[in-house]
C-alpha cells in the first residue's frame, strides 16, 4: 500500500501516526435521523391507515403511452448513465472524505456539523489543519480512495460530470423529440393519485398488479423515474455549481438560493442519498417483477423471457467494474495523465466560462466566521523565524522577473500603496468555507508600481513555508487573475495583523479561486512568461505534488 501512496504523490510519503487511523465512523445528529425516519415512516403509516380503514385501493390500469419498447439510444443512455454515476459517486465519496463534515452554515465551525464521517469530534490541537482532518476511505468505495487524494478525485468527478451531463442532454433531447417523454412525464393529477394508491400496495406489502411495462409504467414507477431524471439530476448539477468559488464570489445570490454554500454541499450529499435509495428500490423491483423480461427490455429492447438480456446485463456490470479497476490503476500509477486529461479536456471550457467571472461579492462584518480552519505548514526557515514584531520587522517582499521596476517592499511600503478591505467567503478545495475580513493592497496596485512587461503572463508567489510533501510552497496566477479586483496581498485578518497561522506577515487572497492558490507567508513575487519553468512546471506546489488543477474556479 505504501507503494501506491508513493505513486500518487510522486515522492515517498511517511504518514504521520494520526493517519494510520483508518476508522470509518458516521455520526448524524439526532434531529436529522428522526427527520429521515419520519420522512419514511409517516407515508408508510398513512398507507397502513388507508389499508386498515378501507382496504387496498382499486388500481386503474395506466393508459398506454402510445409507444412501445425501449429504443437503442435510451438503452445506451441508461448504461452510460450507470457507468458515469458509478464514477461520480465513487469520486464524490473520496472528495467528501477530504473534509468529512457536513454543515448547514458557511462557517464550518468544528462541532457545528449535522453529519460527520470521522471519529474525531473536534480537533483539540490548535495546529490541527484541515488536511490533518481528512480521512482514509477504502478504494473499494472511493476513487481513488485512501487519504487526501482530493486532487485526483475531483478530476474524475468533473470529467464524469461533464460526460454525464452531455449524456443527459442527448437523452433529454431524444426523449422530447421521440415522444418517449410521455412515458415519463405525468400529464395529469391522476398519475399522482394513482401513484399514491400503488404506494399503499407496496407499503402494506402487497404487490400491485403490474402493467405491461413494455408499453407503460405503473404510476408510482413513472413518478419515481421522472423525479430522478427531472428532479435529482438537475438539482445535483445546480448544487454542484453552488460550490464553485468563481460563481459564489461573483453572484452571491446563487448559493443563497440553496441557503448558502455549505447547505448546497449538504444537499449535494443528500441528493446522493436520494439516488442510493432509488437504486435500492429500483433494482429490487426490477428483480422481483420478472427479472429476465425486465433485463431484456433495458438491454436488448426485446420483450421476451430469453436469458440473453440477463447475460448482457452482467457483461455490462463487468465492463463497469473493469473501468473502475482501470481508473484506480491510472490514478495511482499515472496520476499525471488524469491531471493533464482534465486540463486538456475541460481546461479550455473552464477558462472560457468560470475563469472570466470577477470576484465581487462582499459579506457583512456580522457574518464573519467565529473560527477559520487552517491549512499549510508553518515555515521553519530561519529567514522567516527571525522576522521581528508581527513578522513585519525586517520583512521585505521581493518583486522581480519580467517587470520594468523590480523592488523590495516592507509592509509599510505596501500600506502606502493603498489599502482595500474585503469580507469574503473562502473556499478550500477540501470543501470547507469560512468568512473573514481581509485588509491589504490589491495585486493590481502593486503591478501599477512594478510595471509588468508585455511578456509577463504568469505571476509566481513563493512562500517561506514548505509544501505538504516538502520543498518550497509556491503557486501561480494568470496575470488576468492577479489583476482581479479582489486579488489582494493581505496583512490583516478580521482587523488584526495577520496571525502566524494564517500567513504572517503577508498572504494572498484570490476570491474567485480555491484556497490553495492563496499562498501564505509570501516571500517573493516573480513575473514570468510561463509556469513551465517553475517547480515541476504544473503551476504550483499542490499542482506539482497533489495533482490539483492550475485553474481553480470550481
Ligand atoms: N504557504 C502555504 N500557503 C498555503 C497553503 C500551504 O500549504 N502553504 N495552503 C493553502 C490552502 S490549501 C488553503 S485552504 C489556505 C488556507 O488558509 P488559512 O490557513 O489561512 O485558512 O491557504 C493556502 N495557502
Ligand atoms: Mo485548501
Coordinates of C-alpha atoms and ligand atoms in Angstrom, one line a residue:
X1 CA 0.0 0.0 0.0
X2 CA 2.9 2.3 0.8
X3 CA 3.9 1.9 -2.8
X4 CA 0.6 3.1 -4.1
X5 CA 0.8 6.2 -2.0
X6 CA 4.2 6.9 -3.4
X7 CA 2.7 6.7 -6.8
X8 CA 0.1 9.4 -6.3
X9 CA 2.3 11.9 -4.7
X10 CA 5.4 11.2 -6.8
X11 CA 7.6 11.1 -3.7
X12 CA 8.0 8.8 -0.8
X13 CA 5.5 9.6 1.8
X14 CA 5.8 8.9 5.5
X15 CA 2.4 9.1 7.1
X16 CA 2.2 10.8 10.5
X17 CA 0.8 8.4 13.1
X18 CA -2.6 10.0 13.1
X19 CA -3.2 8.9 9.6
X20 CA -2.7 5.3 10.4
X21 CA -6.1 5.7 11.8
X22 CA -8.4 4.2 9.3
X23 CA -11.6 4.0 11.3
X24 CA -14.7 4.9 9.5
X25 CA -17.4 6.3 11.7
X26 CA -20.6 8.0 10.7
X27 CA -22.4 10.4 13.1
X28 CA -25.6 12.1 12.2
X29 CA -27.3 14.5 14.6
X30 CA -30.4 13.0 16.2
X31 CA -32.9 15.5 14.8
X32 CA -31.8 14.6 11.3
X33 CA -32.1 10.9 12.0
X34 CA -35.6 11.5 13.3
X35 CA -36.5 13.6 10.3
X36 CA -35.2 11.0 7.9
X37 CA -37.1 8.2 9.8
X38 CA -40.2 10.4 9.8
X39 CA -39.9 11.0 6.0
X40 CA -40.1 7.3 5.5
X41 CA -42.4 6.2 8.4
X42 CA -45.1 8.8 8.1
X43 CA -46.1 7.9 4.5
X44 CA -45.9 4.2 5.4
X45 CA -48.1 4.8 8.5
X46 CA -50.6 6.7 6.3
X47 CA -50.6 3.8 3.8
X48 CA -51.4 1.3 6.6
X49 CA -54.1 3.6 7.9
X50 CA -55.7 3.7 4.5
X51 CA -55.4 -0.1 4.1
X52 CA -56.8 -0.8 7.5
X53 CA -59.7 1.7 7.2
X54 CA -60.9 1.0 3.7
X55 CA -58.8 -1.9 2.3
X56 CA -56.5 -1.9 -0.7
X57 CA -57.4 0.7 -3.2
X58 CA -58.5 -0.4 -6.6
X59 CA -56.0 0.4 -9.3
X60 CA -56.8 1.6 -12.8
X61 CA -54.5 0.2 -15.4
X62 CA -52.3 3.1 -16.7
X63 CA -53.2 4.3 -20.2
X64 CA -50.5 3.1 -22.7
X65 CA -48.3 6.0 -23.7
X66 CA -48.7 5.0 -27.3
X67 CA -45.1 4.0 -27.7
X68 CA -43.8 0.5 -27.0
X69 CA -40.4 -0.6 -26.1
X70 CA -37.1 0.9 -25.3
X71 CA -35.2 2.3 -28.3
X72 CA -31.4 1.8 -28.7
X73 CA -30.5 5.4 -27.7
X74 CA -32.5 5.0 -24.5
X75 CA -30.8 1.7 -23.6
X76 CA -27.4 3.1 -24.3
X77 CA -28.1 6.3 -22.3
X78 CA -29.2 4.2 -19.4
X79 CA -26.0 2.2 -19.5
X80 CA -23.8 5.3 -19.9
X81 CA -25.6 6.9 -17.0
X82 CA -24.9 3.9 -14.8
X83 CA -21.3 3.9 -15.7
X84 CA -20.8 7.6 -15.1
X85 CA -22.9 7.6 -11.9
X86 CA -20.6 4.9 -10.5
X87 CA -17.6 7.2 -11.3
X88 CA -19.4 10.3 -9.9
X89 CA -20.4 8.5 -6.6
X90 CA -17.0 6.9 -6.1
X91 CA -15.0 10.1 -6.7
X92 CA -17.6 12.1 -4.8
X93 CA -17.1 9.9 -1.7
X94 CA -13.3 10.4 -2.0
X95 CA -13.9 14.2 -2.1
X96 CA -16.3 14.1 0.8
X97 CA -13.7 12.3 3.0
X98 CA -11.2 15.1 2.5
X99 CA -13.4 17.2 4.7
X100 CA -15.6 14.6 6.4
X101 CA -18.1 17.0 7.9
X102 CA -21.3 18.4 6.6
X103 CA -22.8 21.7 7.8
X104 CA -25.9 23.9 7.5
X105 CA -23.7 27.0 7.9
X106 CA -20.8 28.5 5.9
X107 CA -18.5 28.9 9.0
X108 CA -17.7 25.2 9.2
X109 CA -17.0 25.5 12.9
X110 CA -16.0 22.1 14.2
X111 CA -18.7 20.8 16.3
X112 CA -21.5 22.5 14.4
X113 CA -21.8 19.9 11.7
X114 CA -25.0 17.8 11.3
X115 CA -23.1 14.8 9.9
X116 CA -19.6 13.7 10.4
X117 CA -17.7 10.8 8.8
X118 CA -14.8 10.8 11.2
X119 CA -14.5 9.6 14.8
X120 CA -12.7 12.9 15.7
X121 CA -15.3 15.1 17.2
X122 CA -13.3 18.3 17.5
X123 CA -9.7 18.9 16.8
X124 CA -8.1 19.8 20.2
X125 CA -4.7 20.7 18.9
X126 CA -4.6 24.3 17.7
X127 CA -2.1 23.3 15.0
X128 CA -4.6 20.8 13.6
X129 CA -5.1 21.6 9.9
X130 CA -8.0 20.8 7.7
X131 CA -5.6 18.4 5.9
X132 CA -4.9 16.5 9.1
X133 CA -8.7 16.2 9.4
X134 CA -9.1 14.3 6.1
X135 CA -9.9 10.6 6.4
X136 CA -9.0 7.3 4.9
X137 CA -11.5 5.7 2.5
X138 CA -11.1 2.2 1.1
X139 CA -10.5 2.2 -2.6
X140 CA -13.3 -0.3 -2.9
X141 CA -15.7 2.6 -2.2
X142 CA -13.7 5.7 -3.3
X143 CA -11.9 6.7 -6.4
X144 CA -9.0 6.9 -5.8
X145 CA -9.8 6.4 -2.1
X146 CA -7.1 6.3 0.6
X147 CA -6.5 9.7 2.3
X148 CA -6.2 13.2 0.9
X149 CA -6.4 12.3 -2.7
X150 CA -8.9 15.1 -3.4
X151 CA -7.0 16.4 -6.5
X152 CA -7.3 13.2 -8.5
X153 CA -10.8 12.5 -7.1
X154 CA -12.0 15.9 -8.3
X155 CA -10.6 15.3 -11.8
X156 CA -12.6 12.1 -12.1
X157 CA -15.6 13.8 -10.6
X158 CA -15.7 16.7 -13.1
X159 CA -14.7 14.6 -16.1
X160 CA -17.5 12.1 -15.2
X161 CA -19.9 15.0 -14.5
X162 CA -19.2 16.6 -17.9
X163 CA -19.9 13.3 -19.8
X164 CA -22.8 12.6 -17.6
X165 CA -24.3 16.0 -18.4
X166 CA -23.7 15.5 -22.1
X167 CA -25.3 12.1 -21.9
X168 CA -28.2 13.6 -20.0
X169 CA -28.7 16.4 -22.6
X170 CA -28.7 13.9 -25.5
X171 CA -31.1 11.7 -23.6
X172 CA -33.5 14.6 -22.8
X173 CA -33.5 15.9 -26.4
X174 CA -34.3 12.4 -27.8
X175 CA -36.9 11.9 -25.1
X176 CA -38.6 15.1 -26.1
X177 CA -38.4 14.6 -29.9
X178 CA -39.2 10.9 -29.9
X179 CA -42.4 11.3 -27.9
X180 CA -41.0 8.9 -25.2
X181 CA -41.3 11.7 -22.7
X182 CA -45.0 10.6 -22.5
X183 CA -43.9 7.5 -20.6
X184 CA -42.1 9.6 -18.0
X185 CA -43.7 12.9 -17.5
X186 CA -47.1 12.8 -15.8
X187 CA -49.7 14.6 -17.8
X188 CA -52.4 14.8 -15.2
X189 CA -53.1 14.7 -11.5
X190 CA -54.4 11.2 -11.9
X191 CA -50.9 9.9 -12.2
X192 CA -50.3 11.3 -8.7
X193 CA -53.4 9.9 -7.1
X194 CA -52.9 6.5 -8.8
X195 CA -49.3 6.6 -7.6
X196 CA -50.5 7.1 -4.0
X197 CA -52.7 4.0 -4.4
X198 CA -49.8 2.0 -5.8
X199 CA -47.8 3.1 -2.8
X200 CA -50.5 1.8 -0.4
X201 CA -50.0 -1.6 -2.1
X202 CA -46.2 -1.6 -1.7
X203 CA -46.1 -0.1 1.8
X204 CA -48.5 -2.7 3.1
X205 CA -46.5 -5.4 1.4
X206 CA -48.9 -6.2 -1.4
X207 CA -47.6 -6.4 -4.9
X208 CA -49.8 -4.3 -7.1
X209 CA -50.9 -5.8 -10.4
X210 CA -48.1 -4.8 -12.8
X211 CA -48.9 -3.2 -16.1
X212 CA -47.1 -4.4 -19.2
X213 CA -44.0 -2.2 -18.7
X214 CA -43.1 -2.6 -22.3
X215 CA -45.8 -0.1 -23.0
X216 CA -46.4 1.8 -19.8
X217 CA -45.0 2.1 -16.3
X218 CA -47.1 1.8 -13.1
X219 CA -47.8 5.4 -12.0
X220 CA -45.6 5.3 -8.9
X221 CA -42.7 4.0 -11.0
X222 CA -43.3 6.7 -13.6
X223 CA -43.2 9.4 -10.9
X224 CA -40.1 7.9 -9.4
X225 CA -38.3 7.9 -12.7
X226 CA -39.5 11.4 -13.6
X227 CA -38.4 12.6 -10.1
X228 CA -34.9 11.2 -10.6
X229 CA -34.4 12.4 -14.1
X230 CA -36.0 15.9 -13.8
X231 CA -35.6 16.4 -10.0
X232 CA -32.5 14.8 -8.5
X233 CA -30.3 15.1 -11.6
X234 CA -30.8 18.9 -12.2
X235 CA -30.6 19.6 -8.5
X236 CA -27.3 17.8 -8.3
X237 CA -25.9 19.9 -11.1
X238 CA -27.2 23.1 -9.5
X239 CA -26.0 22.4 -6.0
X240 CA -22.7 21.3 -7.5
X241 CA -22.3 24.6 -9.2
X242 CA -23.1 26.4 -6.0
X243 CA -19.9 25.1 -4.5
X244 CA -17.7 27.0 -7.1
X245 CA -15.7 29.9 -5.7
X246 CA -15.9 31.7 -9.0
X247 CA -19.7 31.5 -9.1
X248 CA -20.2 32.1 -5.4
X249 CA -18.0 35.2 -5.2
X250 CA -19.3 36.6 -8.4
X251 CA -23.1 36.1 -7.8
X252 CA -23.8 35.9 -4.1
X253 CA -27.5 35.3 -4.7
X254 CA -26.8 31.9 -6.3
X255 CA -25.5 29.9 -3.4
X256 CA -28.2 31.7 -1.3
X257 CA -30.9 30.1 -3.4
X258 CA -30.0 26.9 -1.6
X259 CA -29.4 28.6 1.8
X260 CA -25.6 29.0 1.4
X261 CA -22.6 27.2 0.0
X262 CA -22.4 24.6 2.8
X263 CA -26.2 23.9 2.6
X264 CA -25.6 23.3 -1.2
X265 CA -22.8 20.9 -0.3
X266 CA -25.0 19.1 2.3
X267 CA -27.9 18.9 -0.3
X268 CA -25.5 17.6 -2.9
X269 CA -24.7 14.8 -0.5
X270 CA -28.4 14.2 0.4
X271 CA -29.2 14.0 -3.3
X272 CA -26.7 11.2 -3.4
X273 CA -28.6 9.5 -0.6
X274 CA -31.7 10.0 -2.7
X275 CA -30.1 8.3 -5.7
X276 CA -28.9 5.5 -3.4
X277 CA -32.4 5.0 -2.0
X278 CA -33.8 5.0 -5.5
X279 CA -31.3 2.4 -6.8
X280 CA -32.0 0.0 -4.0
X281 CA -35.8 0.1 -4.6
X282 CA -35.4 0.2 -8.4
X283 CA -33.1 -2.8 -8.5
X284 CA -35.2 -4.8 -6.0
X285 CA -38.4 -4.2 -8.0
X286 CA -36.6 -5.0 -11.3
X287 CA -35.6 -8.3 -9.7
X288 CA -38.9 -9.3 -8.2
X289 CA -41.2 -8.3 -11.1
X290 CA -39.8 -10.5 -13.7
X291 CA -36.0 -10.1 -13.9
X292 CA -35.4 -11.7 -17.2
X293 CA -38.1 -9.9 -19.1
X294 CA -37.1 -6.6 -17.4
X295 CA -33.4 -7.0 -18.3
X296 CA -34.4 -7.8 -21.9
X297 CA -36.3 -4.6 -22.0
X298 CA -33.5 -2.4 -20.9
X299 CA -30.5 -4.2 -22.6
X300 CA -31.7 -5.7 -25.9
X301 CA -35.0 -3.8 -26.2
X302 CA -36.8 -7.2 -26.7
X303 CA -40.0 -8.3 -24.9
X304 CA -39.5 -11.9 -24.1
X305 CA -38.2 -14.3 -21.4
X306 CA -34.9 -15.3 -23.0
X307 CA -31.8 -15.2 -20.8
X308 CA -29.8 -13.1 -23.3
X309 CA -30.6 -9.8 -21.6
X310 CA -29.5 -11.2 -18.3
X311 CA -26.1 -12.1 -19.6
X312 CA -25.7 -8.8 -21.4
X313 CA -26.5 -7.0 -18.2
X314 CA -23.8 -8.9 -16.4
X315 CA -21.3 -8.2 -19.2
X316 CA -22.2 -4.5 -18.7
X317 CA -21.6 -4.7 -14.9
X318 CA -18.3 -6.5 -15.6
X319 CA -17.3 -3.7 -18.0
X320 CA -18.1 -1.1 -15.3
X321 CA -16.0 -3.0 -12.8
X322 CA -13.2 -3.1 -15.3
X323 CA -13.5 0.6 -15.9
X324 CA -13.3 1.2 -12.2
X325 CA -10.2 -1.0 -11.9
X326 CA -8.6 0.8 -14.8
X327 CA -9.4 4.2 -13.3
X328 CA -7.9 3.0 -10.0
X329 CA -4.7 1.9 -11.7
X330 CA -4.3 5.1 -13.7
X331 CA -5.0 7.2 -10.5
X332 CA -2.2 5.6 -8.6
X333 CA 0.3 4.8 -11.3
X334 CA -0.2 7.6 -13.9
X335 CA -1.8 10.4 -11.9
X336 CA -0.3 13.0 -14.2
X337 CA -2.4 11.6 -17.0
X338 CA -5.5 12.2 -15.0
X339 CA -4.5 15.8 -14.2
X340 CA -3.5 16.6 -17.8
X341 CA -6.5 14.8 -19.2
X342 CA -8.7 17.1 -17.2
X343 CA -6.7 20.1 -18.2
X344 CA -6.8 19.3 -21.9
X345 CA -10.5 18.3 -22.0
X346 CA -12.1 20.8 -19.6
X347 CA -9.5 23.4 -19.1
X348 CA -10.5 25.4 -22.2
X349 CA -14.1 25.3 -21.2
X350 CA -13.3 26.5 -17.7
X351 CA -11.1 29.3 -19.0
X352 CA -13.8 30.4 -21.4
X353 CA -16.5 30.5 -18.7
X354 CA -15.9 30.4 -15.0
X355 CA -12.5 32.0 -15.3
X356 CA -14.0 35.2 -16.7
X357 CA -16.1 35.9 -13.6
X358 CA -14.7 38.6 -11.5
X359 CA -15.0 38.2 -7.7
X360 CA -17.1 41.0 -6.3
X361 CA -19.3 39.6 -3.5
X362 CA -18.8 41.1 -0.1
X363 CA -20.2 39.7 3.1
X364 CA -21.3 41.7 6.1
X365 CA -18.9 42.0 9.0
X366 CA -21.6 40.4 11.2
X367 CA -21.2 37.2 9.0
X368 CA -17.5 36.8 9.9
X369 CA -16.8 33.2 11.0
X370 CA -16.1 32.6 14.7
X371 CA -13.3 30.2 13.7
X372 CA -11.5 29.6 10.5
X373 CA -9.8 26.3 9.5
X374 CA -6.2 26.4 8.5
X375 CA -4.0 24.6 6.1
X376 CA -0.3 24.5 5.3
X377 CA 2.9 24.0 7.2
X378 CA 4.1 27.0 9.1
X379 CA 7.6 28.0 7.9
X380 CA 10.5 26.6 9.8
X381 CA 13.3 28.5 8.0
X382 CA 15.4 31.0 9.9
X383 CA 14.7 33.7 7.4
X384 CA 11.0 33.7 8.5
X385 CA 11.6 32.8 12.1
X386 CA 14.0 35.7 12.6
X387 CA 11.5 38.3 11.4
X388 CA 10.6 40.7 14.3
X389 CA 7.4 42.1 15.7
X390 CA 4.4 40.6 14.0
X391 CA 6.8 39.3 11.4
X392 CA 6.8 42.7 9.9
X393 CA 10.1 43.9 11.3
X394 CA 12.9 43.1 8.8
X395 CA 10.4 41.8 6.2
X396 CA 10.9 42.8 2.6
X397 CA 8.7 41.5 -0.2
X398 CA 10.9 40.9 -3.3
X399 CA 9.2 41.6 -6.6
X400 CA 11.3 40.5 -9.6
X401 CA 11.2 39.0 -13.1
X402 CA 9.6 40.5 -16.1
X403 CA 8.9 43.9 -14.7
X404 CA 10.1 47.4 -15.6
X405 CA 10.8 48.3 -12.0
X406 CA 11.6 45.4 -9.6
X407 CA 11.8 46.3 -6.0
X408 CA 11.6 45.3 -2.3
X409 CA 8.6 46.4 -0.2
X410 CA 8.2 46.5 3.5
X411 CA 4.6 46.1 4.9
X412 CA 4.7 49.9 5.5
X413 CA 5.6 50.5 1.8
X414 CA 2.7 48.3 0.8
X415 CA 0.4 50.2 3.2
X416 CA 1.4 53.4 1.4
X417 CA 0.2 52.0 -1.9
X418 CA -3.3 51.9 -0.6
X419 CA -5.4 49.6 1.4
X420 CA -8.5 47.6 0.4
X421 CA -10.8 45.8 2.8
X422 CA -13.0 42.9 1.8
X423 CA -15.2 40.5 3.7
X424 CA -15.3 37.3 1.6
X425 CA -16.1 33.6 1.6
X426 CA -13.0 31.4 1.4
X427 CA -13.4 28.1 -0.4
X428 CA -10.9 25.3 0.3
X429 CA -10.7 22.5 -2.3
X430 CA -11.4 20.1 0.5
X431 CA -14.9 21.5 0.9
X432 CA -14.8 23.8 3.9
X433 CA -15.5 27.5 3.8
X434 CA -15.2 30.5 6.2
X435 CA -16.0 34.2 6.1
X436 CA -13.3 36.7 7.1
X437 CA -12.4 40.3 6.6
X438 CA -9.1 40.8 4.8
X439 CA -7.1 44.0 4.6
X440 CA -4.2 44.6 2.2
X441 CA -3.2 46.1 -1.2
X442 CA -4.5 44.7 -4.4
X443 CA -2.0 43.0 -6.6
X444 CA -3.3 45.3 -9.4
X445 CA -2.0 48.3 -7.4
X446 CA 1.4 46.7 -6.9
X447 CA 1.5 45.9 -10.6
X448 CA 0.9 49.6 -11.3
X449 CA 4.1 50.3 -9.4
X450 CA 6.4 47.5 -10.7
X451 CA 5.0 47.6 -14.3
X452 CA 5.0 44.1 -15.7
X453 CA 6.4 43.8 -19.2
X454 CA 4.1 42.6 -22.0
X455 CA 5.8 39.2 -21.9
X456 CA 4.8 38.7 -18.3
X457 CA 1.8 36.3 -18.4
X458 CA 2.1 34.4 -15.1
X459 CA 2.7 35.7 -11.5
X460 CA 4.6 33.4 -9.2
X461 CA 4.1 33.7 -5.4
X462 CA 6.7 31.9 -3.3
X463 CA 6.3 31.1 0.3
X464 CA 8.7 30.8 3.3
X465 CA 6.8 27.6 4.1
X466 CA 7.1 24.2 2.7
X467 CA 4.6 22.1 0.8
X468 CA 2.8 19.1 2.4
X469 CA 5.5 16.8 0.9
X470 CA 8.5 19.0 1.4
X471 CA 10.1 21.7 -0.9
X472 CA 9.2 25.3 -1.2
X473 CA 5.5 26.1 -1.4
X474 CA 4.5 28.3 -4.3
X475 CA 1.6 29.0 -6.6
X476 CA 0.9 30.9 -9.7
X477 CA -1.8 33.1 -11.1
X478 CA -2.5 34.2 -14.6
X479 CA -1.9 38.0 -14.9
X480 CA -5.6 38.5 -15.5
X481 CA -6.5 36.7 -12.3
X482 CA -3.7 38.6 -10.5
X483 CA -5.5 41.8 -11.6
X484 CA -8.9 40.8 -10.3
X485 CA -10.4 43.5 -8.1
X486 CA -10.5 41.0 -5.2
X487 CA -6.9 39.7 -5.6
X488 CA -5.2 41.0 -2.5
X489 CA -1.9 40.9 -0.7
X490 CA -3.3 40.8 2.8
X491 CA -1.5 41.7 6.0
X492 CA -4.7 41.9 8.1
X493 CA -7.4 39.4 9.0
X494 CA -10.5 40.5 10.8
X495 CA -9.0 43.9 11.5
X496 CA -6.0 42.4 13.3
X497 CA -2.5 41.9 12.0
X498 CA -2.3 38.6 10.1
X499 CA -1.6 35.9 12.7
X500 CA 1.2 33.4 12.1
X501 CA -1.1 30.5 11.3
X502 CA -2.9 32.4 8.7
X503 CA 0.2 33.5 6.8
X504 CA 2.0 36.4 8.6
X505 CA 3.3 38.8 7.5
X506 CA 1.7 38.7 4.1
X507 CA -0.6 36.3 2.2
X508 CA -2.6 36.2 -1.0
X509 CA -6.4 36.4 -1.3
X510 CA -7.8 35.4 -4.7
X511 CA -11.5 35.1 -4.1
X512 CA -12.6 33.6 -7.4
X513 CA -10.2 30.7 -6.8
X514 CA -9.9 27.8 -4.4
X515 CA -7.8 28.3 -1.2
X516 CA -4.6 26.5 -2.4
X517 CA -3.9 29.4 -4.8
X518 CA -3.7 31.8 -1.9
X519 CA -0.1 31.4 -0.8
X520 CA 0.6 32.2 2.8
X521 CA 3.8 33.5 4.3
X522 CA 4.7 35.1 1.0
X523 CA 8.5 35.5 0.5
X524 CA 8.6 36.9 -3.1
X525 CA 6.7 37.5 -6.3
X526 CA 8.1 36.9 -9.7
X527 CA 6.6 37.7 -13.1
X528 CA 7.3 35.1 -15.8
X529 CA 6.1 34.1 -19.2
X530 CA 5.1 30.5 -18.3
X531 CA 4.8 28.4 -15.2
X532 CA 6.6 25.6 -17.0
X533 CA 10.0 26.6 -15.7
X534 CA 8.9 26.9 -12.1
X535 CA 9.0 23.9 -9.7
X536 CA 7.9 20.8 -11.6
X537 CA 6.1 23.1 -14.1
X538 CA 2.4 22.4 -13.3
X539 CA 1.7 25.8 -11.8
X540 CA 2.1 25.4 -8.1
X541 CA 3.2 23.2 -5.3
X542 CA -0.2 21.5 -5.0
X543 CA -0.4 21.2 -8.8
X544 CA 3.1 19.6 -8.8
X545 CA 2.7 17.2 -5.9
X546 CA -1.0 16.7 -5.4
X547 CA -2.2 16.9 -9.0
X548 CA -4.5 19.8 -8.3
X549 CA -5.7 21.8 -11.4
X550 CA -3.8 25.0 -12.2
X551 CA -7.1 26.8 -12.7
X552 CA -9.1 26.6 -9.5
X553 CA -12.5 28.1 -10.1
X554 CA -14.7 25.1 -9.3
Ligands
LIG1 N1 2.5 28.5 2.2 C1 1.3 27.9 2.1 N2 0.2 28.6 1.8 C2 -1.0 28.0 1.7 C3 -1.1 26.6 1.9 C4 0.1 25.9 2.2 O1 0.0 24.7 2.4 N3 1.2 26.6 2.3 N4 -2.3 26.0 1.8 C5 -3.4 26.7 1.1 C6 -4.7 26.2 1.3 S1 -5.0 24.6 0.7 C7 -5.7 26.9 1.9 S2 -7.3 26.3 2.0 C8 -5.4 28.2 2.5 C9 -5.9 28.2 3.9 O2 -5.7 29.5 4.5 P1 -5.8 29.6 6.1 O3 -4.9 28.6 6.7 O4 -5.5 31.0 6.4 O5 -7.3 29.2 6.4 O6 -4.0 28.5 2.5 C10 -3.4 28.2 1.3 N5 -2.1 28.7 1.4
LIG2 MO1 -7.3 24.3 0.7

